[in-house]
Tab-separated table of C-alpha atoms in Angstrom:
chain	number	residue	atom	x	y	z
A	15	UNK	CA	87.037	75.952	107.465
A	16	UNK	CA	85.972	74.690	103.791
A	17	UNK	CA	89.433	74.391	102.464
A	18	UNK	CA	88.072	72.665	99.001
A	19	UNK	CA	85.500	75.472	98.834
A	20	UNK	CA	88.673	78.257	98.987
A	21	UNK	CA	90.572	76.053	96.902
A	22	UNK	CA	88.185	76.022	94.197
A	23	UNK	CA	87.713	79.836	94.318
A	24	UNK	CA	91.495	80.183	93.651
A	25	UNK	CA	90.831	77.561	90.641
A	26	UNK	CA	88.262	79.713	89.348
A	27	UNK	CA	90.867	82.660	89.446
A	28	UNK	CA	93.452	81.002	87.208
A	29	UNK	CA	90.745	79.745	84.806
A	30	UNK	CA	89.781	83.438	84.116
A	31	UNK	CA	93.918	84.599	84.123
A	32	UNK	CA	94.225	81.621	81.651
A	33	UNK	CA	91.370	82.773	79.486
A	34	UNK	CA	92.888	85.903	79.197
A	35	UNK	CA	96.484	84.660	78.127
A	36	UNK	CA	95.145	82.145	75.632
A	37	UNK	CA	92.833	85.624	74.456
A	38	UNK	CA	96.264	87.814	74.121
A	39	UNK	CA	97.715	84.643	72.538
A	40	UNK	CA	95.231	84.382	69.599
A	41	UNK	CA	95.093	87.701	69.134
A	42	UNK	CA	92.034	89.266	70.501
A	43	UNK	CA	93.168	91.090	73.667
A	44	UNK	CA	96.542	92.905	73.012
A	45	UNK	CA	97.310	96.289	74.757
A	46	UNK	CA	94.989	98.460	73.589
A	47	UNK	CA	92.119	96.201	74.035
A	48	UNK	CA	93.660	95.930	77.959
A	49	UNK	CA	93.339	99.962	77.875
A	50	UNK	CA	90.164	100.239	76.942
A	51	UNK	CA	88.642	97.364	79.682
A	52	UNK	CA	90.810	99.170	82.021
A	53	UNK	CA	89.020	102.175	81.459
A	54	UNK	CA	85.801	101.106	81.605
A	55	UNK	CA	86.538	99.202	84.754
A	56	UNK	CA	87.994	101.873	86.643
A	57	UNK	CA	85.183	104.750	85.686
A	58	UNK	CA	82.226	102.103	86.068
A	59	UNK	CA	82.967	98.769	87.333
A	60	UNK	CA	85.245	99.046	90.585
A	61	UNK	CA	82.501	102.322	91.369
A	62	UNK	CA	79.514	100.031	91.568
A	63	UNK	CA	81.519	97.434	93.666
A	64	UNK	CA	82.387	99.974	96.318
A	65	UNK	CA	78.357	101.633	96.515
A	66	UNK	CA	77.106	97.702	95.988
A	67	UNK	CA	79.400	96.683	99.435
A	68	UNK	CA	77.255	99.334	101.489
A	69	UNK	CA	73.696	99.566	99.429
A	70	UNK	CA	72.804	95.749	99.380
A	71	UNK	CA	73.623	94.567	103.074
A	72	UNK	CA	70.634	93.696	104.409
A	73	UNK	CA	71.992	95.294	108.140
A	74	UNK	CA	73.806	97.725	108.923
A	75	UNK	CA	75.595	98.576	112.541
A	76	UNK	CA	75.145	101.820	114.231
A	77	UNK	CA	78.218	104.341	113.488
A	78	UNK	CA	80.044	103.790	116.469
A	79	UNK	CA	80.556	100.044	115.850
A	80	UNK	CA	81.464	100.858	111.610
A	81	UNK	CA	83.800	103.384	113.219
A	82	UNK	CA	85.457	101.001	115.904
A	83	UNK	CA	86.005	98.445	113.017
A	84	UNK	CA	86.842	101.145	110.352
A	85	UNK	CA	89.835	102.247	112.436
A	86	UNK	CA	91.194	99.018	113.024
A	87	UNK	CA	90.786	98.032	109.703
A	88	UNK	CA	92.473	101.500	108.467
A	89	UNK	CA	95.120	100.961	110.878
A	90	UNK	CA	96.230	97.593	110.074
A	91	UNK	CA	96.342	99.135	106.324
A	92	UNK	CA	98.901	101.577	107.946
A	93	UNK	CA	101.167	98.741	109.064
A	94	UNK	CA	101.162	97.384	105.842
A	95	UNK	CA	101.906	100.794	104.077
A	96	UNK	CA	104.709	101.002	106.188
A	97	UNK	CA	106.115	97.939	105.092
A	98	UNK	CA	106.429	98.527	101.746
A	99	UNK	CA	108.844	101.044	102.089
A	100	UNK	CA	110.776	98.496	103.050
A	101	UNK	CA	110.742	96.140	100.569
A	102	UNK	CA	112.001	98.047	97.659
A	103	UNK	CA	115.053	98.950	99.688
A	104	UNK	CA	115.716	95.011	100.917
A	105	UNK	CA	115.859	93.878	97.052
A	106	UNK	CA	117.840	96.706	95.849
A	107	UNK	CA	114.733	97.628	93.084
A	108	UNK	CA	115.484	99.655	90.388
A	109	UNK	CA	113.339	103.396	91.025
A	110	UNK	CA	110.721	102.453	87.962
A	111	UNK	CA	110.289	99.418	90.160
A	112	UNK	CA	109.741	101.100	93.608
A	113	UNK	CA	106.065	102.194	93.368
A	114	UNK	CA	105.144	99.019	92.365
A	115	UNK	CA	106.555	96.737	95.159
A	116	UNK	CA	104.942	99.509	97.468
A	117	UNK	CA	101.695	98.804	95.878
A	118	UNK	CA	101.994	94.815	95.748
A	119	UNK	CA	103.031	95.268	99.406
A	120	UNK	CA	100.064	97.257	100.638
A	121	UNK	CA	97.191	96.068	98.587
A	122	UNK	CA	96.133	93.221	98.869
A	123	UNK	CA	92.962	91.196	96.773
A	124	UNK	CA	89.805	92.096	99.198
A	125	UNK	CA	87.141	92.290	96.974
A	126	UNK	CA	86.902	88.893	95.287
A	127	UNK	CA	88.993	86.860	97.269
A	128	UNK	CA	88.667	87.839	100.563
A	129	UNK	CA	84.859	87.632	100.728
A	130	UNK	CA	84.554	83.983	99.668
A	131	UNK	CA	87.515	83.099	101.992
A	132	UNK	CA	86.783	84.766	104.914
A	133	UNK	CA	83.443	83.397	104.766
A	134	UNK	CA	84.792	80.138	104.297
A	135	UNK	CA	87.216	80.500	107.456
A	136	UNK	CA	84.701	82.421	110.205
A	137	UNK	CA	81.333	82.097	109.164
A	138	UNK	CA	78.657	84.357	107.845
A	139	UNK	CA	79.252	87.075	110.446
A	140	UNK	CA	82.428	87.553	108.611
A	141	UNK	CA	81.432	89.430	105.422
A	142	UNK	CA	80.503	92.645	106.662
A	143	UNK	CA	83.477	92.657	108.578
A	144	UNK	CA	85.456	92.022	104.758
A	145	UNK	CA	83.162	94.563	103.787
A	146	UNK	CA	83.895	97.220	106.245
A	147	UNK	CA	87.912	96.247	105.786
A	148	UNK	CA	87.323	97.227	101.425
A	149	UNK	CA	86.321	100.389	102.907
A	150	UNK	CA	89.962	101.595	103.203
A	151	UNK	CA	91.409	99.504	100.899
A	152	UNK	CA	88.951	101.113	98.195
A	153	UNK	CA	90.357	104.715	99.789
A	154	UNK	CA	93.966	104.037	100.347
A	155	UNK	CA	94.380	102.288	96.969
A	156	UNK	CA	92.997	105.380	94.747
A	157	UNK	CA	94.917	107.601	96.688
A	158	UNK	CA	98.099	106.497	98.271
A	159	UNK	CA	98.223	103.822	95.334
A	160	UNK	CA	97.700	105.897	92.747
A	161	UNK	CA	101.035	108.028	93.750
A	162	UNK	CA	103.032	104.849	94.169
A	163	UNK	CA	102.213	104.168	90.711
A	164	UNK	CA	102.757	107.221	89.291
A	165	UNK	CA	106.217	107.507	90.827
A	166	UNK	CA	107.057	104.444	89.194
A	167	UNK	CA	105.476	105.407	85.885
A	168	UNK	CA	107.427	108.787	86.484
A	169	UNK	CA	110.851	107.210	86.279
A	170	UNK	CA	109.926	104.664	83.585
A	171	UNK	CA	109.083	107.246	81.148
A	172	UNK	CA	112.104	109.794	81.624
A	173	UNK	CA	113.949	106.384	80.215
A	174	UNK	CA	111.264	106.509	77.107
A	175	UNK	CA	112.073	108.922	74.053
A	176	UNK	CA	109.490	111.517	74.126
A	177	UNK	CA	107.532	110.551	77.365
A	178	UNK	CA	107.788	112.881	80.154
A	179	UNK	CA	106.973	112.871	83.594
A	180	UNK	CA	103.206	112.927	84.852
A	181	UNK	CA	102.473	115.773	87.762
A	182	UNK	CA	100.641	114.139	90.492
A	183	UNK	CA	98.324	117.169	91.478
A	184	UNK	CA	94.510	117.047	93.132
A	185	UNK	CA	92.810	115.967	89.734
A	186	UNK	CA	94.952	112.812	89.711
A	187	UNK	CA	92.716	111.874	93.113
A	188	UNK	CA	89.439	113.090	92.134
A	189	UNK	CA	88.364	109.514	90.313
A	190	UNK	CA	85.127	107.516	90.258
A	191	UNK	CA	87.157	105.087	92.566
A	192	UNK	CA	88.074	107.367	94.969
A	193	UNK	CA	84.499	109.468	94.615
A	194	UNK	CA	82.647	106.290	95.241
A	195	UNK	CA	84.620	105.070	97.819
A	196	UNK	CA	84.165	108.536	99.933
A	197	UNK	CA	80.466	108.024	99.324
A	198	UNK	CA	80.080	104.678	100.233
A	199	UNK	CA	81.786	105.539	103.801
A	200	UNK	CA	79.641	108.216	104.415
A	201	UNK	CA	76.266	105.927	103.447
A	202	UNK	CA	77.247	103.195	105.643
A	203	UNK	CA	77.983	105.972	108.745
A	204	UNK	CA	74.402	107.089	107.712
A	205	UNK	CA	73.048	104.004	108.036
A	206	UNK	CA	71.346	104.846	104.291
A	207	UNK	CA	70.681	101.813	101.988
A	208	UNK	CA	68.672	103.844	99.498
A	209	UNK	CA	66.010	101.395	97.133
A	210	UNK	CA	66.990	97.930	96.225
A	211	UNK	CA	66.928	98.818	92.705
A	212	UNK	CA	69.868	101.176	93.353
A	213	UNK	CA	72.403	98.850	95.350
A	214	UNK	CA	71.111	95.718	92.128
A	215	UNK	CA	72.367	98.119	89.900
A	216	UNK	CA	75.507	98.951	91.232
A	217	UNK	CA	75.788	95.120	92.068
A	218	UNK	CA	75.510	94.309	88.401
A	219	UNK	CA	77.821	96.782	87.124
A	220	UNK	CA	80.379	96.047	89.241
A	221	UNK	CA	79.984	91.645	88.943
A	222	UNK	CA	82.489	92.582	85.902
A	223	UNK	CA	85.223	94.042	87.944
A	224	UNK	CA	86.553	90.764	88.780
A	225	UNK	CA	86.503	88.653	85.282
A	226	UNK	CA	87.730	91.953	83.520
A	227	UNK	CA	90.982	92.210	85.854
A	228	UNK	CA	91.535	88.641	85.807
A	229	UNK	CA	91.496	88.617	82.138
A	230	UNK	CA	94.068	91.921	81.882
A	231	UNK	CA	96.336	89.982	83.886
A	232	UNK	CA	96.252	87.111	81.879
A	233	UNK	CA	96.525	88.958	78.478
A	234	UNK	CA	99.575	91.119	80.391
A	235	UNK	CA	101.469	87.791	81.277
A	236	UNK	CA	101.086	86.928	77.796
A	237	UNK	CA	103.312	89.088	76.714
A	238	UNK	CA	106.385	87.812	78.982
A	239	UNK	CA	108.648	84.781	77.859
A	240	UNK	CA	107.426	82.020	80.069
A	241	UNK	CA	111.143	82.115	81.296
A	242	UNK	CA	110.668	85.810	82.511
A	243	UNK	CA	107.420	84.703	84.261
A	244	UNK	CA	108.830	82.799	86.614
A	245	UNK	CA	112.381	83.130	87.174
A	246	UNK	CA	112.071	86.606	88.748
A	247	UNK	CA	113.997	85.610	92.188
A	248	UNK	CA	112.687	89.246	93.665
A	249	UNK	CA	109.220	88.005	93.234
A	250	UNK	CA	109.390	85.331	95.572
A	251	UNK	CA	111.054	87.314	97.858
A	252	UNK	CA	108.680	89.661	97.975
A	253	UNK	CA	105.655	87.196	98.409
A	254	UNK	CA	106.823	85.247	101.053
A	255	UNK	CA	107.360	88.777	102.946
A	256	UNK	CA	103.902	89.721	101.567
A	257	UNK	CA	101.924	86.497	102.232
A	258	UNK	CA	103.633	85.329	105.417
A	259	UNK	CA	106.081	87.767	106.927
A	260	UNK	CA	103.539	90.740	107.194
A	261	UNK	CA	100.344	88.852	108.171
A	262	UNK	CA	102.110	87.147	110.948
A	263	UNK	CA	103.418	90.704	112.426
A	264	UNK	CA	100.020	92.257	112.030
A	265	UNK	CA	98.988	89.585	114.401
A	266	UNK	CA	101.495	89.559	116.922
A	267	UNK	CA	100.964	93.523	117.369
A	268	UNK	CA	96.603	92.940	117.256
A	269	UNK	CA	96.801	90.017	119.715
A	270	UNK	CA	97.394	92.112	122.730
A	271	UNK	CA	94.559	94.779	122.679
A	272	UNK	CA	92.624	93.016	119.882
A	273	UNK	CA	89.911	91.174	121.984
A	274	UNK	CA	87.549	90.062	119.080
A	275	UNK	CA	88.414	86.821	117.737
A	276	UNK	CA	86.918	87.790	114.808
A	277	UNK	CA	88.243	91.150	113.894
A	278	UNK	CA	91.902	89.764	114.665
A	279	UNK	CA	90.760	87.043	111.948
A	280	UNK	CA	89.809	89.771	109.966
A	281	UNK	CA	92.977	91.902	110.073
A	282	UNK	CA	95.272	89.131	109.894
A	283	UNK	CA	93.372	87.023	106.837
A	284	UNK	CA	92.728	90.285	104.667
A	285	UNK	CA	96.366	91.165	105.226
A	286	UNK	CA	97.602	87.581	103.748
A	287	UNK	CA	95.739	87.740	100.334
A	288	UNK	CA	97.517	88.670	96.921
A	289	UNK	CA	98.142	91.179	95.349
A	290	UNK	CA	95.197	93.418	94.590
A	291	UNK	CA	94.322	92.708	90.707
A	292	UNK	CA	93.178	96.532	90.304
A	293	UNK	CA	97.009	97.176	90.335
A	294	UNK	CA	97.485	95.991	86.764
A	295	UNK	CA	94.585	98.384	85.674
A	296	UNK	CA	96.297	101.314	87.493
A	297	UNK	CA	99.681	100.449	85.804
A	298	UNK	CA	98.222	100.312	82.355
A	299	UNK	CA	96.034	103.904	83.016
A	300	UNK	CA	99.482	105.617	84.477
A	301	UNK	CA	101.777	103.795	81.773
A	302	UNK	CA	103.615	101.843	84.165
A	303	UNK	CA	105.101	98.328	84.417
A	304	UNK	CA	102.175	96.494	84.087
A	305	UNK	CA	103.607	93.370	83.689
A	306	UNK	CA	105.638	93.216	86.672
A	307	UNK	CA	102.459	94.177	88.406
A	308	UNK	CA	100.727	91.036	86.412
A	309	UNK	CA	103.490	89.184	87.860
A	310	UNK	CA	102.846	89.370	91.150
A	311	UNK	CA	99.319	88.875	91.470
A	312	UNK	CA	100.013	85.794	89.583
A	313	UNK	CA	102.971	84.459	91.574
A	314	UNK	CA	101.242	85.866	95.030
A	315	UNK	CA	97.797	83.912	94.109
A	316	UNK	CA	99.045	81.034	93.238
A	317	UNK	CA	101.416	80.747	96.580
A	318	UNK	CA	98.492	81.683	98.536
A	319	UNK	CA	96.668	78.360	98.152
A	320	UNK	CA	99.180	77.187	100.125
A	321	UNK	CA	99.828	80.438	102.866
A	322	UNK	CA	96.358	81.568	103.653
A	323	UNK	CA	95.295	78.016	104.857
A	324	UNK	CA	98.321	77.951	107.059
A	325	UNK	CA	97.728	81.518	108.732
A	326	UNK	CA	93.996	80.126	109.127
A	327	UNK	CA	95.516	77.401	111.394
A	328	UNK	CA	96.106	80.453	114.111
A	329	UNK	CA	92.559	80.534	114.339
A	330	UNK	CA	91.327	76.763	114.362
């Protein structure tokens, strides 16, 4: 494994985070300007990510081998959906804080971060693996995500004068992310690539996802005293359980049946990476915390420099 080469991806993520608190700082990306890259992220961006991860591979596998690694990959999201009902109840979280642990717990960074390290750690054969693993994530995190968010941004606004509760009905599923997300399933089942042009396209819309969400983070921390940033003892709690605890389980239950070296890789590697930086986006669009959610990606990436190469050793 190129440990410099993941290194220096994780450098490039604090660059852009940076960027975007020195931006906030000086005035030219304060909340609003967050809400309105948020929605043009989430509608447009994260969309042509999800089609681009099915319409430019240059092979695809038959159905029955997308399907044999789409249910592992689903199921090991199960296992970490099931932990984070845990971890709200282990730090004693207030209920406007709930959702959002569940989230940080579940989701985890696949789409920039685990391509590049991945790669790094297996080889080549290892992206459309990452690929077939955003699959879910893309699925579970506009769905079940979006109503651990809510719930959070439910109870935060009964505690705001004149802000009630938002009903979670069908409408609150039926998004570009999750739209795109069903599609891009039932293309790569199909084996259907469509014309180049089409997966370029969606591959250049979407190359902003990542800068975009780095930079709302940033611009979110910017608003915290320094102080605040950091001395949040539930935070680092809650990443060593997210960056260590849970990877390390998901392997010791996928070891036994979970013949493919690479696939356990897979499941245990994508399970270990931070906090999924489309959280911040969802908490801004629901009116949630948004800067405890900024929080933890931050804290979570910048521990992981240190966490994923250690879980990489299991495979050396």
């Amino acid at each position: 494994m190129d440990f410099f080469y993941v290194f220096g991806k994780m450098i490039e993520l604090f660059l852009i985070i940076v960027i975007g608190y020195m931006t906030c700082k000086w005035g030219g990306f304060g909340k609003e300007a967050r809400l309105h890259v948020t929605r043009l992220v989430l509608n447009v961006a994260i969309p042509g990510v999800t089609l681009a991860s099915v319409l430019t591979q240059d092979h695809l596998p038959g159905p029955s081998e997308i399907l044999g690694l789409f249910a592992v990959a689903f199921s090991s999201y199960l296992i970490l959906i099931a932990g984070a009902f845990l971890v709200p109840g282990l730090l004693r979280v207030k209920p406007a804080e709930e959702g959002i642990y569940r989230f940080m717990v579940a989701f985890a960074n696949v789409g920039f971060i685990g391509y590049p390290v991945t790669q790094a750690i297996f080889g080549d054969r290892a992206v459309f693996y990452t690929c077939v693993f955003n699959l879910p994530f893309n699925f579970l995190a506009f769905s079940i995500g979006v109503v651990f968010i809510q719930k959070s941004a439910a109870y935060g606004n009964e505690q705001k004068e004149g802000v009630g509760r938002t009903a979670i009905t069908w409408k609150t599923f039926l998004t570009p992310c999750l739209i795109s997300s069903v599609l891009a399933i039932i293309l790569a089942l199909c084996g259907w690539k469509g014309p180049a042009i089409l997966g370029d396209t969606a591959s250049m819309l979407g190359s902003m996802t990542t800068p975009a969400a780095l930079m709302i983070i940033g611009s979110s921390l910017a608003e915290m005293p320094v102080r605040e940033m950091f001395c949040n003892w539930k935070i680092y709690v809650f990443s060593l359980f997210r960056l260590l605890i849970l990877p390390l389980i998901v392997y010791f239950i996928y070891r036994g049946f979970v013949t493919d070296e690479l696939l356990l890789g897979e499941c245990v590697i994508i399970s270990a990476m931070p906090v999924a930086t489309n959280g911040t986006m969802l908490c801004l669009q629901y009116q949630a915390d948004e800067k405890l959610m900024a929080q933890g990606t931050f804290i979570t990436t910048l521990a992981s420099l240190v966490t994923i190469p250690m879980l990489a050793m299991l495979f050396a």
